[in-house]
Short mmCIF file of N, CA and C in Angstrom, two decimals:
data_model
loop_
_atom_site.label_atom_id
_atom_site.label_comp_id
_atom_site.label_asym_id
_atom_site.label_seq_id
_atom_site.Cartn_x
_atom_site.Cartn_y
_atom_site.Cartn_z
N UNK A 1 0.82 -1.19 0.00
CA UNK A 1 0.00 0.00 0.00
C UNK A 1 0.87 1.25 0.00
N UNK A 2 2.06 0.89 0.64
CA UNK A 2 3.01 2.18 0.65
C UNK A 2 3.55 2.50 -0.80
N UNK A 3 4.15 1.44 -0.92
CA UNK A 3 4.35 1.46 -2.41
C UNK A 3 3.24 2.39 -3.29
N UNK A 4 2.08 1.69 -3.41
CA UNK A 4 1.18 2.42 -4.45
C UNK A 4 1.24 4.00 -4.28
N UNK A 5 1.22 4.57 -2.47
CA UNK A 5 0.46 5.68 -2.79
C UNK A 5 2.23 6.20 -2.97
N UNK A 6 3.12 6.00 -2.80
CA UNK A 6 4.53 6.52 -3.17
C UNK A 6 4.48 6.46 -4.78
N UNK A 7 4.24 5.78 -5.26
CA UNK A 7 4.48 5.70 -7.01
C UNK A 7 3.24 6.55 -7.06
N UNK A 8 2.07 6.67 -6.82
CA UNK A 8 0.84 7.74 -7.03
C UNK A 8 1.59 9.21 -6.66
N UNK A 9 1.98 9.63 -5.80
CA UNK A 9 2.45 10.64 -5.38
C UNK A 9 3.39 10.96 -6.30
N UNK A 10 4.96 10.59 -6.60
CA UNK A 10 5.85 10.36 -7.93
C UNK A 10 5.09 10.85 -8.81
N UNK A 11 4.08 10.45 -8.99
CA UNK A 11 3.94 10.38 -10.77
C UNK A 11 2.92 12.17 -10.19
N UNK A 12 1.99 12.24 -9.45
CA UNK A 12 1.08 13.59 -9.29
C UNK A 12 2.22 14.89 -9.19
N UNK A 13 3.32 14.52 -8.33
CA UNK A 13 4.73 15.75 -7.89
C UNK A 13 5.21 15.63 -9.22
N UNK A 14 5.63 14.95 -10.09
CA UNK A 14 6.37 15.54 -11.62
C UNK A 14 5.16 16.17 -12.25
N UNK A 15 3.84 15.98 -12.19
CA UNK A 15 3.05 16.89 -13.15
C UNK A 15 3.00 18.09 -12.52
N UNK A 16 2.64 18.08 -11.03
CA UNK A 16 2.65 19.22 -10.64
C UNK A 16 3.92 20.37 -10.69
N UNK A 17 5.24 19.44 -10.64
CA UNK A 17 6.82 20.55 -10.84
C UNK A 17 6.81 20.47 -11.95
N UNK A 18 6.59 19.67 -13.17
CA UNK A 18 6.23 19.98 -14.69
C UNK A 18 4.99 21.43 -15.08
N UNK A 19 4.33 21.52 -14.59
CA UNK A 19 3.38 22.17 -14.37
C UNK A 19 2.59 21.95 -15.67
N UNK A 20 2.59 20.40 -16.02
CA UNK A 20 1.52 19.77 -16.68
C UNK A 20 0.19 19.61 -16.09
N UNK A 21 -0.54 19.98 -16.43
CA UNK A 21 -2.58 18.97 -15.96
C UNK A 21 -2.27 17.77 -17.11
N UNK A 22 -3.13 17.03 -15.89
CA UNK A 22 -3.26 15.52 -16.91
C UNK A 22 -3.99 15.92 -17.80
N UNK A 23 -5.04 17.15 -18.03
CA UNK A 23 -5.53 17.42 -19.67
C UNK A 23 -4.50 16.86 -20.73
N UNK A 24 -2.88 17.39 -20.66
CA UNK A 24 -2.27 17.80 -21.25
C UNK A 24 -1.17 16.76 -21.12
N UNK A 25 -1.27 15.47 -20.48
CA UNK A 25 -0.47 14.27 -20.54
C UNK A 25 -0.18 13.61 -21.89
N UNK A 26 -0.94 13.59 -22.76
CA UNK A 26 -0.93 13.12 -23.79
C UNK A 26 0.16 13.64 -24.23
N UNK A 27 1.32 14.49 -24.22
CA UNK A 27 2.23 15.27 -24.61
C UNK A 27 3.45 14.70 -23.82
N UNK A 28 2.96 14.00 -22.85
CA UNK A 28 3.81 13.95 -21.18
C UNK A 28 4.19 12.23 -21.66
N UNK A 29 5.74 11.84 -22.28
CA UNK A 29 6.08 10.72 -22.55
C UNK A 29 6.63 10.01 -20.86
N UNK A 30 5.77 9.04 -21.00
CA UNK A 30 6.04 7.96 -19.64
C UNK A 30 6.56 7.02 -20.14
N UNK A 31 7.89 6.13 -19.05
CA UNK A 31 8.00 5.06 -19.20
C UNK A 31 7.75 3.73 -18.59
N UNK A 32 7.92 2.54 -18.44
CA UNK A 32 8.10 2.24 -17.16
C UNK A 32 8.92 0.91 -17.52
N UNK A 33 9.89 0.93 -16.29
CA UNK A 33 10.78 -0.35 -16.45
C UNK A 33 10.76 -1.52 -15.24
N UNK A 34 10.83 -2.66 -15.42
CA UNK A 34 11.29 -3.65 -14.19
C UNK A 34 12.64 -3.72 -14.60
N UNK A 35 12.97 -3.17 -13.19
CA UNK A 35 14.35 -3.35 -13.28
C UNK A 35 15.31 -5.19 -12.41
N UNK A 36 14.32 -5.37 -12.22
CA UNK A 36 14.25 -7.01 -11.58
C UNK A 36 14.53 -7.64 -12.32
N UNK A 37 13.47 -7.79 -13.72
CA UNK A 37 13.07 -8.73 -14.89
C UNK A 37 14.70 -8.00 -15.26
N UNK A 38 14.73 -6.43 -15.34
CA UNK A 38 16.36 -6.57 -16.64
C UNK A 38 17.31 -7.30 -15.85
N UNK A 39 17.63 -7.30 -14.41
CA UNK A 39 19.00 -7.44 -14.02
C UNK A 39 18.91 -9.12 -13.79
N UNK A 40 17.42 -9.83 -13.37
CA UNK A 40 17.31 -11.51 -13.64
C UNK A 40 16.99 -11.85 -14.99
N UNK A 41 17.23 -11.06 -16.58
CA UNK A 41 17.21 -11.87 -17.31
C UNK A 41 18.45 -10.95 -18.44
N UNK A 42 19.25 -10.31 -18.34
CA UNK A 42 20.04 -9.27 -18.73
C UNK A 42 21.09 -10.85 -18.87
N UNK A 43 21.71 -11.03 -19.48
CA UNK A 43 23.31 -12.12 -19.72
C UNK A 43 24.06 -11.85 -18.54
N UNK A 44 24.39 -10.74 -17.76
CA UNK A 44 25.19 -10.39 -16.71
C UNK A 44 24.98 -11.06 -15.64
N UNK A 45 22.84 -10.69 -15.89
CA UNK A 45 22.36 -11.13 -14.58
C UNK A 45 22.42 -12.95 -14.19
N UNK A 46 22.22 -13.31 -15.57
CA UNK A 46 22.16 -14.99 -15.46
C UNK A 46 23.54 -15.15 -15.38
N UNK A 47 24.26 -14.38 -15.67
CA UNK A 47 26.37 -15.22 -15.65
C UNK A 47 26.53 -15.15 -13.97
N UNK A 48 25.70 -13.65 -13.52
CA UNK A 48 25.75 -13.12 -12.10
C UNK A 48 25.17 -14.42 -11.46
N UNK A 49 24.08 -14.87 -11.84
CA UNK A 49 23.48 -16.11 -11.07
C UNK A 49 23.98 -17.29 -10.56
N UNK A 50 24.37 -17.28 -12.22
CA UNK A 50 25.60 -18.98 -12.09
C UNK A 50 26.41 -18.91 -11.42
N UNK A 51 27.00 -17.93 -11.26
CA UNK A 51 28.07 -17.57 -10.62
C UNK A 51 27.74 -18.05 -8.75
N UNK A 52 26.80 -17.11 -8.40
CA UNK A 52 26.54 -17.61 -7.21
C UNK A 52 26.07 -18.91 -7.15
N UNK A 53 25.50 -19.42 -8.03
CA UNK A 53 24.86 -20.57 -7.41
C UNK A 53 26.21 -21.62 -7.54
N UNK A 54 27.64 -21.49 -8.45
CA UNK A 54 28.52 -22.42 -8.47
C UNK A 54 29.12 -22.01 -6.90
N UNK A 55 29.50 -20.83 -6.28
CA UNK A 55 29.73 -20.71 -4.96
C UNK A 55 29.19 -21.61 -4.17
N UNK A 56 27.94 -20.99 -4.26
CA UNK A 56 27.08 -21.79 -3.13
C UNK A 56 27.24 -23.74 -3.35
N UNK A 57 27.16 -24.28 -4.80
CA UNK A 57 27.76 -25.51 -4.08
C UNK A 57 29.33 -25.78 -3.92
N UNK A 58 29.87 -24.87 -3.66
CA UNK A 58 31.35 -25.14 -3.51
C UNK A 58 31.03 -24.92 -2.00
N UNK A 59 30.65 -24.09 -1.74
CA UNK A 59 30.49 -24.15 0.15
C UNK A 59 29.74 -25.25 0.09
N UNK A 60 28.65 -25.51 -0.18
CA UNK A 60 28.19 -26.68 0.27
C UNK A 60 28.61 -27.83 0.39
N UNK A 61 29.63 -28.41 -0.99
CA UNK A 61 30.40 -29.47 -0.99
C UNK A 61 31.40 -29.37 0.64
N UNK A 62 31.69 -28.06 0.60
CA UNK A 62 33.16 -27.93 2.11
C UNK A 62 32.02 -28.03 3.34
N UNK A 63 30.73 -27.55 3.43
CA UNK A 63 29.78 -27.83 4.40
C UNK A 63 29.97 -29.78 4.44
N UNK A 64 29.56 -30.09 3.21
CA UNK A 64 29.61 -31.72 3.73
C UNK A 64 30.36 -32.73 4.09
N UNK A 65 31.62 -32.09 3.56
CA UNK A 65 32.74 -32.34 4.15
C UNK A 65 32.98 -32.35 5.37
N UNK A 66 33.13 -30.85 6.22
CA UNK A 66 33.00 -30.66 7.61
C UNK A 66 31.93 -31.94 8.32
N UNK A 67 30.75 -31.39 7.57
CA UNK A 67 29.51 -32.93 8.34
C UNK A 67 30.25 -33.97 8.34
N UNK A 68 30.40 -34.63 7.77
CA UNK A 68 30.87 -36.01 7.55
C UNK A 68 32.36 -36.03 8.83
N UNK A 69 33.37 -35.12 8.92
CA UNK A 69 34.60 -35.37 9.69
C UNK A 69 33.55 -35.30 11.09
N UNK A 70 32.86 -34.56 11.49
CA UNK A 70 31.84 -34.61 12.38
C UNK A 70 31.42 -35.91 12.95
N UNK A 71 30.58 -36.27 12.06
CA UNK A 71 29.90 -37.47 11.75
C UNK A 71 30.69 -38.61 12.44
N UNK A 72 32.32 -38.89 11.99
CA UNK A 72 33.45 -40.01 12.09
C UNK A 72 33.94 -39.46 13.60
N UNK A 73 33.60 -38.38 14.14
CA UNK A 73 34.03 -38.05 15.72
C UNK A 73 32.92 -38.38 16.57
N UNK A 74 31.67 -38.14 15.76
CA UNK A 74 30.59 -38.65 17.02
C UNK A 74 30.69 -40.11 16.91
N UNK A 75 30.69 -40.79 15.65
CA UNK A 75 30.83 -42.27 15.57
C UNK A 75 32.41 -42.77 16.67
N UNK A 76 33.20 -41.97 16.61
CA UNK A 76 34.22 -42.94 17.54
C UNK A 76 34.30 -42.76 19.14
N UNK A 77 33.08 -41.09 19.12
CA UNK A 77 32.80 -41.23 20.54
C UNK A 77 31.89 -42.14 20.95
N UNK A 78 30.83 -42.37 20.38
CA UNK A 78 30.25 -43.56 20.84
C UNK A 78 30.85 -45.05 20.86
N UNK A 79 31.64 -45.20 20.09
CA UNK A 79 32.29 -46.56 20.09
C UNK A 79 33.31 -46.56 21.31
N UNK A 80 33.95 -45.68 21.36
CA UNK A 80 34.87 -45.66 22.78
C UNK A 80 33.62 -45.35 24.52
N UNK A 81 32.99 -45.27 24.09
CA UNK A 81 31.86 -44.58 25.44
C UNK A 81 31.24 -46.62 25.28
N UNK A 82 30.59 -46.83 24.37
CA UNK A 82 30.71 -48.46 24.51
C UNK A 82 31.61 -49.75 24.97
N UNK A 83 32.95 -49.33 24.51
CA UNK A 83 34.00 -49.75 24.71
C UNK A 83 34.74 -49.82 26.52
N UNK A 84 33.89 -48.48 26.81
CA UNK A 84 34.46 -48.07 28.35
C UNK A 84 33.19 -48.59 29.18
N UNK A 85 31.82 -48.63 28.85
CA UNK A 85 30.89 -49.63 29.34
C UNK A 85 30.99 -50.75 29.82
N UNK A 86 31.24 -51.66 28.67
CA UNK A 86 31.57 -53.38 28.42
C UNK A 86 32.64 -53.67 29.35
N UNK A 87 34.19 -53.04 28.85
CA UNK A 87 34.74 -53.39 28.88
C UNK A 87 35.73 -52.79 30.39
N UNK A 88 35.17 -51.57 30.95
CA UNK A 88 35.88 -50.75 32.10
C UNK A 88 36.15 -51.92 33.23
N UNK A 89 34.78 -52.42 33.47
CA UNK A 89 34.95 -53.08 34.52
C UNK A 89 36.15 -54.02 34.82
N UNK A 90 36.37 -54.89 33.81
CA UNK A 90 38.07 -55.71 33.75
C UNK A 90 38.94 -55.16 33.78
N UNK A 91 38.72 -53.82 32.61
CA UNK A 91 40.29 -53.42 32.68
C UNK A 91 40.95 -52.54 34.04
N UNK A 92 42.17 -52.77 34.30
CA UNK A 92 42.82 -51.69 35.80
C UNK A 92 42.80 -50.12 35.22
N UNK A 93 42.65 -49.98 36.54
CA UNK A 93 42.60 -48.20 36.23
C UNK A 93 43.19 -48.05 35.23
N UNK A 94 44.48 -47.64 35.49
CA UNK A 94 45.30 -46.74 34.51
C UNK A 94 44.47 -47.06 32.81
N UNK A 95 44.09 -48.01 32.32
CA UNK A 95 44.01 -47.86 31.26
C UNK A 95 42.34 -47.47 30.85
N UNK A 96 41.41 -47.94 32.49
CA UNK A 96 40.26 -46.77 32.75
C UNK A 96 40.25 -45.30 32.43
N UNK A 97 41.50 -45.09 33.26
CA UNK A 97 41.77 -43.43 32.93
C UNK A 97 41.78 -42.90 32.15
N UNK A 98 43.04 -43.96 31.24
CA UNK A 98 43.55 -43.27 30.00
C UNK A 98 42.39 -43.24 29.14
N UNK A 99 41.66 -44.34 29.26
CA UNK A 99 40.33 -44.40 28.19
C UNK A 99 39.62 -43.08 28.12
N UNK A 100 38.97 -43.08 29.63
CA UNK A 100 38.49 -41.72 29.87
C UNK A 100 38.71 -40.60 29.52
N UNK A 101 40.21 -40.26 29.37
CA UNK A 101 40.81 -38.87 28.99
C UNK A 101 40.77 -38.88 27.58
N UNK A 102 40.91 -40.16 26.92
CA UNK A 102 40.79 -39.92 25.41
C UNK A 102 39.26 -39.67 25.21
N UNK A 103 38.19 -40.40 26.30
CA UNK A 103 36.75 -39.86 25.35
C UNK A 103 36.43 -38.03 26.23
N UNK A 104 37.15 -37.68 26.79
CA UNK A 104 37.00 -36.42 27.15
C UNK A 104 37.53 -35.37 26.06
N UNK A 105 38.89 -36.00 25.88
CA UNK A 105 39.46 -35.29 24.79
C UNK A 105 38.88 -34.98 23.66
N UNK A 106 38.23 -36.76 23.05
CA UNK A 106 37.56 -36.68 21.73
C UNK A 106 35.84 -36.01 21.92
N UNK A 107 35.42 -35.38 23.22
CA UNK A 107 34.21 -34.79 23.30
C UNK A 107 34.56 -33.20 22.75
N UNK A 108 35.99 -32.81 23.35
CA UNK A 108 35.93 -31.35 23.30
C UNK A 108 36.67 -31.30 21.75
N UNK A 109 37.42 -32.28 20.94
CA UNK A 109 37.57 -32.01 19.70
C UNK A 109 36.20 -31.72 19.18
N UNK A 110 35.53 -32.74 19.33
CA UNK A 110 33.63 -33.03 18.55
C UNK A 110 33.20 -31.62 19.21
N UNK A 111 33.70 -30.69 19.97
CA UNK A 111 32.59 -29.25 20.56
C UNK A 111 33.22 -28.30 20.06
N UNK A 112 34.80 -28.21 19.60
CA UNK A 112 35.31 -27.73 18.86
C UNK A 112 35.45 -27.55 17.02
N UNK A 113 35.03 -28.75 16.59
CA UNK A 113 34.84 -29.11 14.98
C UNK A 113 33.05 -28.55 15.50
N UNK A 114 32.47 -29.19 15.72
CA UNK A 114 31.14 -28.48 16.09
C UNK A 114 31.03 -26.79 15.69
N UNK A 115 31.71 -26.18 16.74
CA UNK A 115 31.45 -24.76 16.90
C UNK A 115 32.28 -24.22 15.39
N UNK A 116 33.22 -24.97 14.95
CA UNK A 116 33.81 -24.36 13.56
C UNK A 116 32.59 -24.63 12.67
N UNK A 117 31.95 -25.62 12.52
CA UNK A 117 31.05 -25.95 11.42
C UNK A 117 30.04 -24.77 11.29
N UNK A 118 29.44 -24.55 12.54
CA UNK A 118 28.51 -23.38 12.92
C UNK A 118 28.85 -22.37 12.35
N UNK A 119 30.17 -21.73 12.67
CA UNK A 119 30.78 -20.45 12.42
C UNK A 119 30.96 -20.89 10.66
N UNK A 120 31.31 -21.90 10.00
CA UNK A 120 31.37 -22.01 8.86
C UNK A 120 30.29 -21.56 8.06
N UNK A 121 29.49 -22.46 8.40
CA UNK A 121 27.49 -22.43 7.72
C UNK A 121 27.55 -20.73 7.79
N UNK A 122 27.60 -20.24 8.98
CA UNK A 122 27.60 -18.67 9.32
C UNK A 122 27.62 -17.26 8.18
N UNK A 123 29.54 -18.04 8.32
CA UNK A 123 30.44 -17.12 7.86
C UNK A 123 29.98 -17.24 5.70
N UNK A 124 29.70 -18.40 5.39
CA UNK A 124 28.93 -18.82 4.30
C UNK A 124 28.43 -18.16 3.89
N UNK A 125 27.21 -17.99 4.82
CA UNK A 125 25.94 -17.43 4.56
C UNK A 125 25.98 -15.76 4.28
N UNK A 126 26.57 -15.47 5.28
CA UNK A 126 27.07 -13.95 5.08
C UNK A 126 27.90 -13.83 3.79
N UNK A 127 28.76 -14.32 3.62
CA UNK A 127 29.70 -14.08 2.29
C UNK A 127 28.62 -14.43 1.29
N UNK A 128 27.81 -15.47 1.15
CA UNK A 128 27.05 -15.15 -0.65
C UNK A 128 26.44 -14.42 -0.33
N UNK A 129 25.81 -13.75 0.63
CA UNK A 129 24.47 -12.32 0.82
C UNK A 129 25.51 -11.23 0.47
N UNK A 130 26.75 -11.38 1.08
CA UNK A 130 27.26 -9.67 0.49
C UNK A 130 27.77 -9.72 -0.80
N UNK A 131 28.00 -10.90 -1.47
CA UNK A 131 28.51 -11.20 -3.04
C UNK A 131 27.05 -10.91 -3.35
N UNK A 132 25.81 -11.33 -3.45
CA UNK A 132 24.99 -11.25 -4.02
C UNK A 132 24.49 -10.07 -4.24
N UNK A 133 24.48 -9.14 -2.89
CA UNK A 133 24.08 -8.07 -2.67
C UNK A 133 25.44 -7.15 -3.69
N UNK A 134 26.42 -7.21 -3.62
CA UNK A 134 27.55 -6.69 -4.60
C UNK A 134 27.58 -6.88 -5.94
N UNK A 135 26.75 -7.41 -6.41
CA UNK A 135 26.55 -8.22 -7.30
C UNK A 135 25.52 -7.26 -8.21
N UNK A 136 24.41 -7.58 -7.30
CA UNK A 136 22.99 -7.14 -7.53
C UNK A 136 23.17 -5.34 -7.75
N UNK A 137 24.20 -4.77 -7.04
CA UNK A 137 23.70 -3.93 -6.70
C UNK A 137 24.32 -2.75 -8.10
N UNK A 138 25.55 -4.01 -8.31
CA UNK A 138 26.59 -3.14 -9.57
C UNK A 138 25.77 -3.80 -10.81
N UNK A 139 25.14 -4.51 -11.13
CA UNK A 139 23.84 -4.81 -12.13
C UNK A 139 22.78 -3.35 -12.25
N UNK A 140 22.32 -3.35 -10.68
CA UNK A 140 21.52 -2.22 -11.03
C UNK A 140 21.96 -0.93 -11.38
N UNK A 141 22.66 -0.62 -10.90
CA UNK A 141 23.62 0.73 -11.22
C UNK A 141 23.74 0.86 -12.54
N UNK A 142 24.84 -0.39 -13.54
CA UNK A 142 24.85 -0.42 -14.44
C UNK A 142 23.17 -0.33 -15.09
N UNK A 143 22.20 -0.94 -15.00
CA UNK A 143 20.66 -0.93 -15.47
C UNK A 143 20.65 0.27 -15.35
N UNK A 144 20.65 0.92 -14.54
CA UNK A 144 20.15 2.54 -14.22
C UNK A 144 20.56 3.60 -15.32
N UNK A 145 21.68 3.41 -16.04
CA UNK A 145 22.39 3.84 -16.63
C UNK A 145 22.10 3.72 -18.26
N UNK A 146 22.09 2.68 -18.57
CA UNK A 146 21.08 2.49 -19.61
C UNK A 146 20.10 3.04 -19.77
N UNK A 147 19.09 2.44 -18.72
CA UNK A 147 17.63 3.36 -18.65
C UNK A 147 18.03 4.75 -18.88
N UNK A 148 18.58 5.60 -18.11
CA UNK A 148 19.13 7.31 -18.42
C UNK A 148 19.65 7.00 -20.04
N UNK A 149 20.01 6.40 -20.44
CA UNK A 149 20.66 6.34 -21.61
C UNK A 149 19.20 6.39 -22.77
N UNK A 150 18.21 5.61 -22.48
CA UNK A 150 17.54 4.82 -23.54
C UNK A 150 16.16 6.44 -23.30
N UNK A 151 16.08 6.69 -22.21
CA UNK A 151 15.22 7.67 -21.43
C UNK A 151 15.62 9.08 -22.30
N UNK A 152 17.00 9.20 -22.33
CA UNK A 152 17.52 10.61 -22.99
C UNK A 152 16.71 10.34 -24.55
N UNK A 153 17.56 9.06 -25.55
CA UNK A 153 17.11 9.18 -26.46
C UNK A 153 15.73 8.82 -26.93
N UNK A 154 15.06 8.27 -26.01
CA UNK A 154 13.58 8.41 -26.44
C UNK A 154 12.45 9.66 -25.85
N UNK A 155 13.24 10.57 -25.71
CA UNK A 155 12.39 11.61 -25.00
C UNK A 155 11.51 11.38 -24.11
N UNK A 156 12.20 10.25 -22.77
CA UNK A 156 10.95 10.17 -22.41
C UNK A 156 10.74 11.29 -20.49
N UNK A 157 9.54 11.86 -20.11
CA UNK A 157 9.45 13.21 -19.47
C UNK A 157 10.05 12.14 -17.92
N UNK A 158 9.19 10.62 -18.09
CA UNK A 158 9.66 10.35 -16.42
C UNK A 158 9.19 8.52 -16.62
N UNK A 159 10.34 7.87 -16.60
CA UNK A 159 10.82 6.09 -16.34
C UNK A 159 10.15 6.15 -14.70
N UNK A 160 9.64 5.64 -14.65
CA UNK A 160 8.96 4.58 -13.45
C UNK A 160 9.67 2.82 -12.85
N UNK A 161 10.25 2.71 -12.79
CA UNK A 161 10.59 1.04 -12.11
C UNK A 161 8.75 0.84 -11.38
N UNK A 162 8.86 -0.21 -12.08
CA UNK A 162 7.42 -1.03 -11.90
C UNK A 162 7.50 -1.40 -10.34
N UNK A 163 8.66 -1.81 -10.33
CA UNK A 163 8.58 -3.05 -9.10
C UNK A 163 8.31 -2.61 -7.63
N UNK A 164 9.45 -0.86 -7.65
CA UNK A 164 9.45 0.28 -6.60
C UNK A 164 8.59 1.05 -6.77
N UNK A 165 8.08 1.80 -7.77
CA UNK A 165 7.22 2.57 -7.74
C UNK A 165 5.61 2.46 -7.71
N UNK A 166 5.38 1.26 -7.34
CA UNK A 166 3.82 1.02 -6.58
C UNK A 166 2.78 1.04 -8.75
N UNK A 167 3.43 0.69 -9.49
CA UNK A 167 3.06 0.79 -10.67
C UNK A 167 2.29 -0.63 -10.90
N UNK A 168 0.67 0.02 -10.95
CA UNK A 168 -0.03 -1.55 -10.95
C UNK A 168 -0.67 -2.03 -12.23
N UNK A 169 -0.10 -1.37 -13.59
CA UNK A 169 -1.34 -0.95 -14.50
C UNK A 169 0.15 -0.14 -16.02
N UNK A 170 0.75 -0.87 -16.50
CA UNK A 170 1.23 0.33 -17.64
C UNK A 170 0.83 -0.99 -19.08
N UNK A 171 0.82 -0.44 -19.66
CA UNK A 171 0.39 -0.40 -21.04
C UNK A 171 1.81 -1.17 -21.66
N UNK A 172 1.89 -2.05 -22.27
CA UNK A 172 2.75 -2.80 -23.25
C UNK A 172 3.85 -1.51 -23.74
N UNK A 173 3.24 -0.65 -24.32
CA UNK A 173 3.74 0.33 -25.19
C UNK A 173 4.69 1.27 -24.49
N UNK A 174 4.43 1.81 -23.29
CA UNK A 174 5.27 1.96 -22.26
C UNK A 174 5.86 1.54 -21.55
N UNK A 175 6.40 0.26 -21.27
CA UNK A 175 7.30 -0.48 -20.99
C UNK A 175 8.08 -0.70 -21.83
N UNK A 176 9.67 -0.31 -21.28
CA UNK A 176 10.94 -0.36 -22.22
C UNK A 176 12.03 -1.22 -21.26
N UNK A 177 11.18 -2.15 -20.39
CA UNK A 177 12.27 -2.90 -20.05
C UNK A 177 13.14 -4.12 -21.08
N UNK A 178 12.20 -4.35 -21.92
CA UNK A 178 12.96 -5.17 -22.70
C UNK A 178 13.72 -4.09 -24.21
N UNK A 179 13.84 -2.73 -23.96
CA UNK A 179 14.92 -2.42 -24.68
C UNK A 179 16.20 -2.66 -23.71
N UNK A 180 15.89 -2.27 -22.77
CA UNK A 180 16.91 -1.86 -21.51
C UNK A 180 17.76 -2.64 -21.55
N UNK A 181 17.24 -4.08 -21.55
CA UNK A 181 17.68 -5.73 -21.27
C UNK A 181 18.69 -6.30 -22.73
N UNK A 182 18.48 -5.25 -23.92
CA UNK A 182 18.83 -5.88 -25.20
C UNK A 182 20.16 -4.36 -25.27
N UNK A 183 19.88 -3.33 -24.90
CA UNK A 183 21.12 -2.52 -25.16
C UNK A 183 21.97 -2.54 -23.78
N UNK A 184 21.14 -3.48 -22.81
CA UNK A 184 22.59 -4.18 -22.09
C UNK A 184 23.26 -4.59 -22.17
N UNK A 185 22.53 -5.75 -22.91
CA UNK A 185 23.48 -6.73 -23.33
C UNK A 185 25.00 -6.33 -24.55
N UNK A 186 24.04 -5.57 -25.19
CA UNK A 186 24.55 -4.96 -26.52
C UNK A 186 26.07 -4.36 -25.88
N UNK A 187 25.96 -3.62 -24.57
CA UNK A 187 26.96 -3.53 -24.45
C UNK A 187 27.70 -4.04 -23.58
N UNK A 188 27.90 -4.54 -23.10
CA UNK A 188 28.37 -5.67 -22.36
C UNK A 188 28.76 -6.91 -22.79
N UNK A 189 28.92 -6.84 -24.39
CA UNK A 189 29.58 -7.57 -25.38
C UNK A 189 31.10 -7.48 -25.38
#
C-alpha cells in the first residue's frame, strides 16, 4: 500500500513541478521499467546467477565435508563410550583413565569441529548475501544507466521502475524494459 500511494504521489509531484494537468499528458512521454526482470534476465544477470549458485555448491560441498569429519568423531565417541561400558569393569585403572581422557578429549575435539562448522554455515551465509548483494547492486547501477541512456534518447518526461514505484497498471507500449535488457546486453559484449 506504501508502495502504491509513493508511485501515485511520484507520478502527481512531476506533473505538478512539470506544471503539466493531466488534460495535457498526452504530450507527457512515460515510461516504465522492471528493473528485476532486466537485471534476472540481462546475460550479466544470469552469468551473475551462475556464478553464485557455483559458490554456493562449492560451500556446500566444504559444508559436507566438515559434516561427515563430524559425523566419524561422534561415531568414535560412541564406540569408545561403549568400549568403556563393556569393557571398564576388567580393565585396571590406569588404562580406565587413560580411556576416559581420550573420550574427554575426543568430546571437546567433537565441541570444537562443532562450533567451527557453525561459524562455517555462518560465515557462508554472510559471504554469498554480500557477493549477491555486490553483485545485484553493480547490475543495477549499471541498469540505471542504460535506462538514463535509452530515457535521454527516447524523450521520455519520467521512467517509473514497476517493481518500486507502486506501478499496478502500464500499457505494453510503455514499458521499455525489454529495450533496456537488449542494449545491455549490446553492451556488455
Amino acid at each position: 500500500m506504501n508502495r502504491l500511494l509513493a508511485g501515485i504521489s511520484m507520478v502527481g509531484f512531476f506533473f505538478l513541478t512539470l506544471g503539466i494537468s493531466p488534460a495535457y499528458s498526452a504530450e507527457f512521454r512515460v515510461g516504465v521499467v522492471d528493473v528485476q526482470k532486466a537485471v534476472a534476465e540481462s546475460k550479466a544477470g544470469r552469468k551473475a546467477r551462475a556464478t553464485l549458485q557455483r559458490e554456493k555448491k562449492r560451500l556446500g560441498e566444504k559444508l559436507i565435508e566438515k559434516r561427515k569429519n563430524l559425523e566419524a568423531v561422534v561415531k568414535q565417541i560412541r564406540d569408545l563410550q561403549l568400549e568403556i561400558q563393556q569393557k571398564g569393569p576388567i580393565w585396571r585403572s590406569e588404562e580406565r583413565d587413560r580411556k576416559n581422557k581420550d573420550l574427554r578429549n575426543r568430546k571437546r575435539v567433537f565441541a570444537r569441529n562443532e562450533d567451527e562448522l557453525k561459524r562455517l554455515v555462518q560465515d557462508s551465509r554472510r559471504e554469498l548475501s554480500s557477493r549477491q548483494r555486490k553483485l545485484t547492486n553493480d547490475l543495477i547501477k549499471q541498469i540505471r544507466e542504460v535506462v538514463q541512456e535509452i530515457s535521454r534518447k527516447g524523450n521520455y518526461d519520467i521512467v517509473i521502475d514497476k517493481t518500486i514505484g507502486g506501478v499496478m497498471f502500464a500499457k505494453k507500449t510503455v514499458d521499455i524494459t525489454d529495450q533496456v535488457i537488449k542494449l545491455y546486453d549490446k553492451k556488455k559484449k
